[in-house]
Coordinates of N, CA and C in Angstrom, one line a residue:
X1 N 6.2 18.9 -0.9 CA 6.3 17.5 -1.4 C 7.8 17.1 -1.5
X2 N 8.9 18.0 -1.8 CA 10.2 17.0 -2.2 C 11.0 17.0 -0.7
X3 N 10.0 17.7 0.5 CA 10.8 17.2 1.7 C 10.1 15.8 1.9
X4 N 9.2 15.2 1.3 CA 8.8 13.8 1.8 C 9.6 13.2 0.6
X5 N 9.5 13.1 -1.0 CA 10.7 12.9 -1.4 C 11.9 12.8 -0.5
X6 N 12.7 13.7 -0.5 CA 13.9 13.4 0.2 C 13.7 12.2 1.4
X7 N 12.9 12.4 2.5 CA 12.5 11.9 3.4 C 12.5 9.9 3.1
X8 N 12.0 10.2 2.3 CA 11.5 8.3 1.3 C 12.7 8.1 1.0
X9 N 14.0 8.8 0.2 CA 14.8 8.8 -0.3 C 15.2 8.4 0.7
X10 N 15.7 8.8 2.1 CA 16.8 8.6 2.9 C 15.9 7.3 2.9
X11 N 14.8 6.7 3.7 CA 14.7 5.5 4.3 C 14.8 4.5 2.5
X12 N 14.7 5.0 1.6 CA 15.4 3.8 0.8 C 17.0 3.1 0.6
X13 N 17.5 4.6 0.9 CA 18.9 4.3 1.3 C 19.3 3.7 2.3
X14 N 18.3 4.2 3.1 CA 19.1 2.7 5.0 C 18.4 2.0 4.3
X15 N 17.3 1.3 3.9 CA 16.8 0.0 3.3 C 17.9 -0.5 2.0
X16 N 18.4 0.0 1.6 CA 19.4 -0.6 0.7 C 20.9 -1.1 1.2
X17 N 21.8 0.0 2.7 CA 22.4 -0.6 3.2 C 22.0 -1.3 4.3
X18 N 21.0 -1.6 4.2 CA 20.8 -2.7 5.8 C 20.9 -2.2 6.6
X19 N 20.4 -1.0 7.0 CA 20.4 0.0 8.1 C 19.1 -0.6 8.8
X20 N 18.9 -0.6 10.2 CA 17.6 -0.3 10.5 C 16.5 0.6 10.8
X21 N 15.9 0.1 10.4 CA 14.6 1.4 10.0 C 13.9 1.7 11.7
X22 N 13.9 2.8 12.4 CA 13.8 3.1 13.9 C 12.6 4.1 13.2
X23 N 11.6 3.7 14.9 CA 10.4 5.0 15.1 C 9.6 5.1 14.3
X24 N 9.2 4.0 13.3 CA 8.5 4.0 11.9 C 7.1 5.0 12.2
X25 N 6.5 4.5 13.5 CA 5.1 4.9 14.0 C 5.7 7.1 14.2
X26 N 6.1 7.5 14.7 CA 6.7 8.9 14.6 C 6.8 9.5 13.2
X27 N 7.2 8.6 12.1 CA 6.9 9.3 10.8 C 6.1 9.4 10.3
X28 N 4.8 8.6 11.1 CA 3.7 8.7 10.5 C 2.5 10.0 11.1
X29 N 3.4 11.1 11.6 CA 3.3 12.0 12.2 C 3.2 13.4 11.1
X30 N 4.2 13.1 9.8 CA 4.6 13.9 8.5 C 3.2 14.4 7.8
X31 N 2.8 15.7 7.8 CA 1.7 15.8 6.6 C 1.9 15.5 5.5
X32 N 3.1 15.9 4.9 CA 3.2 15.9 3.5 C 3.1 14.2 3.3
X33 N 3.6 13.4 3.8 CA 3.5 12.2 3.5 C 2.1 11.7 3.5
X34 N 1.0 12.5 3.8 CA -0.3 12.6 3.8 C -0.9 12.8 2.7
X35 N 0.0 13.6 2.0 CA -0.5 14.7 0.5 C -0.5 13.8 -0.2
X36 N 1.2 13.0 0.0 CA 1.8 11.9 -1.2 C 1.0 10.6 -1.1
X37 N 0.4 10.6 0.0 CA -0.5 9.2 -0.3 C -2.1 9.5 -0.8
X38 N -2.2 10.9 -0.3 CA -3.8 11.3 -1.0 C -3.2 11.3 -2.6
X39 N -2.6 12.0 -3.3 CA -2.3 12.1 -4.3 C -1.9 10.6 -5.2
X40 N -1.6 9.4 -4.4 CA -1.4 8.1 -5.0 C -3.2 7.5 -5.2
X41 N -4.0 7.7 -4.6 CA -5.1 6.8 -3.6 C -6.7 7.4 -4.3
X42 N -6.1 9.1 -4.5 CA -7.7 9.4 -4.5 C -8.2 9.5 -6.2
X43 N -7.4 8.3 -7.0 CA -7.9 8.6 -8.7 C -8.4 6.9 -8.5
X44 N -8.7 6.0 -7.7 CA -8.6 4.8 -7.8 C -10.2 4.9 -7.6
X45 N -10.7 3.6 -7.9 CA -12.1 3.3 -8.4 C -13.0 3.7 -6.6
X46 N -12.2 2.8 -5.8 CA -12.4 3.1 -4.4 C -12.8 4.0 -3.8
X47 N -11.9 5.1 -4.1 CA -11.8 6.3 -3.1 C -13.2 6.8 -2.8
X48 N -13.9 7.0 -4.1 CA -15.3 7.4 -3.7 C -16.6 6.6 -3.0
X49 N -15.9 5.2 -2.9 CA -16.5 4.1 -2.3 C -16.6 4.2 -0.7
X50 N -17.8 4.3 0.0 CA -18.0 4.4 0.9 C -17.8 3.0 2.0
X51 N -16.8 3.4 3.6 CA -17.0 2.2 4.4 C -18.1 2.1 5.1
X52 N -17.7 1.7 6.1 CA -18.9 2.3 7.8 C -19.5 3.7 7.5
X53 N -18.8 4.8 7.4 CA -18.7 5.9 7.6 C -19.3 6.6 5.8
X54 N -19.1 8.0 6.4 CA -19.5 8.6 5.2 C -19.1 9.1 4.7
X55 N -17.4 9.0 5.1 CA -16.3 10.3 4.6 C -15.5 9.1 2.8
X56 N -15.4 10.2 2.4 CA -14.6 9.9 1.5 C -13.5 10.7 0.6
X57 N -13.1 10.4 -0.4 CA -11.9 11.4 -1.1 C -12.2 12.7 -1.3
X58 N -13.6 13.2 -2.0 CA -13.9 14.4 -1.9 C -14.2 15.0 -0.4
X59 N -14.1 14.6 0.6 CA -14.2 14.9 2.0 C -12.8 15.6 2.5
X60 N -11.9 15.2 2.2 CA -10.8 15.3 2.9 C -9.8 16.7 3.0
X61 N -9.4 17.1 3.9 CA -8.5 18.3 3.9 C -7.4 18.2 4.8
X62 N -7.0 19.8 4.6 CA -5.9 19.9 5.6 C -6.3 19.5 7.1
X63 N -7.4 19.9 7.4 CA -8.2 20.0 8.5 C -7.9 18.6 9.0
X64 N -8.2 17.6 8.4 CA -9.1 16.2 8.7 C -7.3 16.0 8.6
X65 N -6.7 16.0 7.6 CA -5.2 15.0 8.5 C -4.3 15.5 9.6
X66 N -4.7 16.6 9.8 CA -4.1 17.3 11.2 C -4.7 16.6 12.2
X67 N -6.0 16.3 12.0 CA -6.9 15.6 12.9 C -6.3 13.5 13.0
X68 N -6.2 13.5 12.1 CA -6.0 11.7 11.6 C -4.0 12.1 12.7
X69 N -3.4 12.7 12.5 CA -1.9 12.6 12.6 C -2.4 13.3 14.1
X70 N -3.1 14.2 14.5 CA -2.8 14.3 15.6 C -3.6 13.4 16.5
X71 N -4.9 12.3 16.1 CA -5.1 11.1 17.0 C -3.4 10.4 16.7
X72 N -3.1 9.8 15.6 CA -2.6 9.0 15.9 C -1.1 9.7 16.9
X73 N -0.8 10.7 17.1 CA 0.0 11.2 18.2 C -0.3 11.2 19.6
X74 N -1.8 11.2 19.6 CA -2.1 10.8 21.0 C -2.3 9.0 21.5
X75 N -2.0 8.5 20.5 CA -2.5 7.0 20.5 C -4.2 7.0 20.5
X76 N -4.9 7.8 20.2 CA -6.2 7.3 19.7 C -7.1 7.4 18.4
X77 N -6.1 7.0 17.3 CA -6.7 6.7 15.8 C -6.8 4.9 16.4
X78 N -8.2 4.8 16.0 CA -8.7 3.4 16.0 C -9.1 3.0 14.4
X79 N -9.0 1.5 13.9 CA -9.1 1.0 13.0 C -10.3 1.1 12.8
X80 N -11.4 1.2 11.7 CA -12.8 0.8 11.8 C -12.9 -0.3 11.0
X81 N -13.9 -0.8 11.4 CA -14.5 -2.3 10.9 C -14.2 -1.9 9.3
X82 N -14.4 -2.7 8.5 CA -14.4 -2.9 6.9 C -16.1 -3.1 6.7
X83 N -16.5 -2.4 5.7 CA -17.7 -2.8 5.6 C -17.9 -4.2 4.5
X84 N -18.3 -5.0 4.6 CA -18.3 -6.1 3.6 C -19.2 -6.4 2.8
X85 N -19.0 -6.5 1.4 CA -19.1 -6.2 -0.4 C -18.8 -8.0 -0.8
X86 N -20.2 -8.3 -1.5 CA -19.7 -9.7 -2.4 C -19.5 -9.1 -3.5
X87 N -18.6 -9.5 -4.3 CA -18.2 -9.2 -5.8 C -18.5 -10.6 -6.6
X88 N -19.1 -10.5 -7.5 CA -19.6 -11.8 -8.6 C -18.5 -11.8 -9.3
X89 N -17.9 -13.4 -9.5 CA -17.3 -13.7 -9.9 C -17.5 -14.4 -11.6
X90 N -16.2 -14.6 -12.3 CA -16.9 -15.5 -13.8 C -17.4 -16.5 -14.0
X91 N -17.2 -17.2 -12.5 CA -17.6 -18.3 -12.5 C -19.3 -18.8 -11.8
X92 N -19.6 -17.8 -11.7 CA -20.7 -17.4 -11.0 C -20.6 -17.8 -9.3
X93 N -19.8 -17.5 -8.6 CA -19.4 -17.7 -7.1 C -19.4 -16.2 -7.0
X94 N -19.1 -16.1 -5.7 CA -18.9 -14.5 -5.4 C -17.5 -14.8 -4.6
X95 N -16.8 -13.9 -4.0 CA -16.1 -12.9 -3.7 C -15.9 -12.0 -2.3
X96 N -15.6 -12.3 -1.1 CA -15.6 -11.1 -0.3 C -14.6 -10.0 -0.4
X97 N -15.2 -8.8 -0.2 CA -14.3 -7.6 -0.3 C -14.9 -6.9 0.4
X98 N -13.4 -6.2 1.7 CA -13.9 -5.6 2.9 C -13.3 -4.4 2.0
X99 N -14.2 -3.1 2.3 CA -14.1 -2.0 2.3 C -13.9 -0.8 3.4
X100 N -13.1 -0.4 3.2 CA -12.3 0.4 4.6 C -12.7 2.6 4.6
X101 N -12.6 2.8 5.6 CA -13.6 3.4 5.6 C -11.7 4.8 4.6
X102 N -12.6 6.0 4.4 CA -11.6 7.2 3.4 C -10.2 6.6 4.6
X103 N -10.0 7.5 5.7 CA -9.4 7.7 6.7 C -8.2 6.6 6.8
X104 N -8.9 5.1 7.2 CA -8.3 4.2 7.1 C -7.3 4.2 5.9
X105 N -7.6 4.6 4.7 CA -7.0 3.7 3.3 C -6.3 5.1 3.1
X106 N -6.7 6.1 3.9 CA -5.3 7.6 3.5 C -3.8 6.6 4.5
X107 N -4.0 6.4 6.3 CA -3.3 5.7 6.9 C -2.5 4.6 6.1
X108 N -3.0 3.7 6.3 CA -2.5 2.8 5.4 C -1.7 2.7 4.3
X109 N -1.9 3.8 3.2 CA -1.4 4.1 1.9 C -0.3 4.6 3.0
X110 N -0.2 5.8 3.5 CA 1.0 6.5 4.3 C 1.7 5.2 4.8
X111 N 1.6 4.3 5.6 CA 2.4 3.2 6.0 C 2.7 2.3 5.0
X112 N 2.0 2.3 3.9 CA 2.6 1.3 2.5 C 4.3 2.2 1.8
X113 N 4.0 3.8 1.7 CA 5.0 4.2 1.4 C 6.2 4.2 2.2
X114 N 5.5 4.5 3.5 CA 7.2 4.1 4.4 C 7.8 2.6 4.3
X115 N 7.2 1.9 4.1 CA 7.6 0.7 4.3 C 8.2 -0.5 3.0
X116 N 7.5 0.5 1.8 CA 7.9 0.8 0.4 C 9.5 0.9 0.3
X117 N 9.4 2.3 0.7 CA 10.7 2.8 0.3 C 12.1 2.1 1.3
X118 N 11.4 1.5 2.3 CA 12.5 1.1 3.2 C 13.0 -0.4 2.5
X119 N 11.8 -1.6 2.0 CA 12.5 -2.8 1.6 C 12.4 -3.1 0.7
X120 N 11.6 -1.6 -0.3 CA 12.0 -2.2 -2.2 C 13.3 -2.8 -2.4
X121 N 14.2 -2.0 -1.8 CA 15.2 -1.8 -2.0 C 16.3 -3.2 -1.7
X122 N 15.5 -4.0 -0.4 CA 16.2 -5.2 -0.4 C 15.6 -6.7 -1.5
X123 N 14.5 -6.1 -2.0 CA 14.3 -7.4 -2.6 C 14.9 -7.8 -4.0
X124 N 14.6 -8.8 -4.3 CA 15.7 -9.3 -5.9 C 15.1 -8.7 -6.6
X125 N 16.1 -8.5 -7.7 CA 15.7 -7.9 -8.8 C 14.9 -8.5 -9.9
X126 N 14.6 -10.0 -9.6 CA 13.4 -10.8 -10.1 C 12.2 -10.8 -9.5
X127 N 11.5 -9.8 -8.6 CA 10.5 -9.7 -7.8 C 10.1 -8.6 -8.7
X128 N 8.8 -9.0 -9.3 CA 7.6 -8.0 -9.7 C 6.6 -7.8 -9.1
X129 N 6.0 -9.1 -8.2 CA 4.5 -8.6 -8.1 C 4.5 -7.7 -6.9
X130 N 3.5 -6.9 -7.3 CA 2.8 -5.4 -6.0 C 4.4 -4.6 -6.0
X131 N 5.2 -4.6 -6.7 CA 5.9 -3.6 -6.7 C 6.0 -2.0 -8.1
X132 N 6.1 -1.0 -7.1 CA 5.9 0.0 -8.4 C 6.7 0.2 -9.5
X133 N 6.2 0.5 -10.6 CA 7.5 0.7 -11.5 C 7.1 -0.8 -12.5
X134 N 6.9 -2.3 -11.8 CA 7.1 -3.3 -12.0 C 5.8 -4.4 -12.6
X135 N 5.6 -4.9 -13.4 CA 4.2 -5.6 -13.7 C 4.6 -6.8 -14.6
X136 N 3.9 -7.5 -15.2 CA 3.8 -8.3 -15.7 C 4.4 -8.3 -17.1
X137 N 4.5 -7.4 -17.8 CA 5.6 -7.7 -19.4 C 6.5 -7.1 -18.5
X138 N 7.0 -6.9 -17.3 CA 8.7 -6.5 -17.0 C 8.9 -8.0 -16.1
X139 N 8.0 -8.9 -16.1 CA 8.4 -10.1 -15.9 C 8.6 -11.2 -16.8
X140 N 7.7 -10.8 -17.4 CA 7.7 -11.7 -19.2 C 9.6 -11.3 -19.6
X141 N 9.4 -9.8 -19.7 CA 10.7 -9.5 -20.4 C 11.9 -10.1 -19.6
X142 N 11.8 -10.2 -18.4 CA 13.1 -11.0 -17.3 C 13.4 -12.2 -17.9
X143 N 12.3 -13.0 -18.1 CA 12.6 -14.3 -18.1 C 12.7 -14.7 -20.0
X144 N 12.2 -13.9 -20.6 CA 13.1 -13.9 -21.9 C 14.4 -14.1 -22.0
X145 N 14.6 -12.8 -21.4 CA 16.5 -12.5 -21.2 C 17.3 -13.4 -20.5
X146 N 17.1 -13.8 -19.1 CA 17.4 -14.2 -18.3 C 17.4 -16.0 -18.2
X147 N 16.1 -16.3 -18.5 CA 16.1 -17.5 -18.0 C 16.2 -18.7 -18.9
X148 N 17.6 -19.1 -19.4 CA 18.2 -20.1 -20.6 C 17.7 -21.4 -20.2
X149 N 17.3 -22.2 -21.6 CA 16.5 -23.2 -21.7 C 15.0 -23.3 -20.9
X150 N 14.5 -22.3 -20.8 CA 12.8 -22.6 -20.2 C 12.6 -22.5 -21.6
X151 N 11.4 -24.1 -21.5 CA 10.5 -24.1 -22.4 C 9.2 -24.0 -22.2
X152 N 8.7 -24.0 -21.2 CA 7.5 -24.1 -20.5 C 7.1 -23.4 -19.2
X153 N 6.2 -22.4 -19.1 CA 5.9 -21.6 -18.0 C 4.3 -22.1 -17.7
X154 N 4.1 -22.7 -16.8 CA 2.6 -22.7 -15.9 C 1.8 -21.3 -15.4
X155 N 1.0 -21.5 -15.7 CA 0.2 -19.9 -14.4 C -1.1 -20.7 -14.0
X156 N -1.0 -20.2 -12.4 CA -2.0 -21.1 -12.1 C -2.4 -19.9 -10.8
X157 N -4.3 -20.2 -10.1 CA -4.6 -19.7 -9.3 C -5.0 -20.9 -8.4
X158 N -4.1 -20.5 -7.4 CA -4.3 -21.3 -5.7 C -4.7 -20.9 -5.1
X159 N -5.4 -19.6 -5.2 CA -6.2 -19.2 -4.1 C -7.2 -20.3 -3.4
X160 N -7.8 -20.7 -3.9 CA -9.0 -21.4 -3.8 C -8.4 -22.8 -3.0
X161 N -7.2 -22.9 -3.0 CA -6.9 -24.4 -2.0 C -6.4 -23.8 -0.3
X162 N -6.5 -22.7 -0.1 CA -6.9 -22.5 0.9 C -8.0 -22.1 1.5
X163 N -9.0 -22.1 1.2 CA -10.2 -22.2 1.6 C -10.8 -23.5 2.3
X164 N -10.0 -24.0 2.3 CA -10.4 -25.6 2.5 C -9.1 -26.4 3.2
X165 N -8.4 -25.5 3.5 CA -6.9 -26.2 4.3 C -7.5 -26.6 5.9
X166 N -7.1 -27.6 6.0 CA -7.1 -27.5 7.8 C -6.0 -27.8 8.4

């Protein structure tokens, strides 16, 4: 694991001097970067959540990412459909939620961390949301400190006005 450590480390450092990040698809070749994404992925409510398919977090081994890393070395790891989940809402509406099958969401996780460590690094230091480390009282606290004469902060959900954009 601290050669993928190191590994993340370097691409935060070209992401921090504005290096460019080359061959992104080749790193996704790394097992251990495999480990570090099963080990982020498989305590989440999901993991045991089934897609299309029947595999899930308890499914998975050495075996199976040798298999996942050596499709995608040959170019034939294919995406599978999302299986699709209404979730009930408070308001009594529902919710779509596509559900992706184990395999998929091991992938994925592995390309959120390369891609993580490459442009945390360029964003402001007033950017919290979906970043790690970072949440909502480290945004509350920013703008205590930070932001002289606010008297009034809005929060609002806009989701719902694009559903209806044309």
């Amino acid at each position: 694991m601290q050669e993928t450590d190191s590994y993340l480390g370097i691409l935060r450092e070209r992401g921090r001097r504005g290096l460019p990040l080359e061959r992104v698809y080749r790193h996704l070749f790394n097992r251990g970067l495999y480990l570090k994404a099963y080990g982020r992925i498989y305590r989440n409510h999901g993991a045991m959540t089934r897609g299309i398919t029947n595999e899930v977090a308890d499914g998975m081994s050495l075996e199976r990412i040798d298999a996942i890393i050596d499709d995608l070395r040959q170019e034939r790891y294919r995406w599978k459909p999302a299986r699709r989940v209404w979730i009930p809402k408070k308001n009594g509406k529902q919710r779509p939620l596509g559900v992706t099958t184990w395999a998929d969401k091991l992938v994925a996780e592995a390309v959120r961390l390369i891609l993580d460590a490459y442009f945390d690094g360029q964003f402001s230091e007033h950017s919290h949301g979906f970043r790690e480390g970072r949440g909502c009282a480290d945004a509350l606290r920013d703008i205590y400190h930070n932001w002289k004469g606010c008297a009034w902060i809005i929060e609002g959900d806009i989701s719902d006005c694009f559903d209806h954009a044309s």
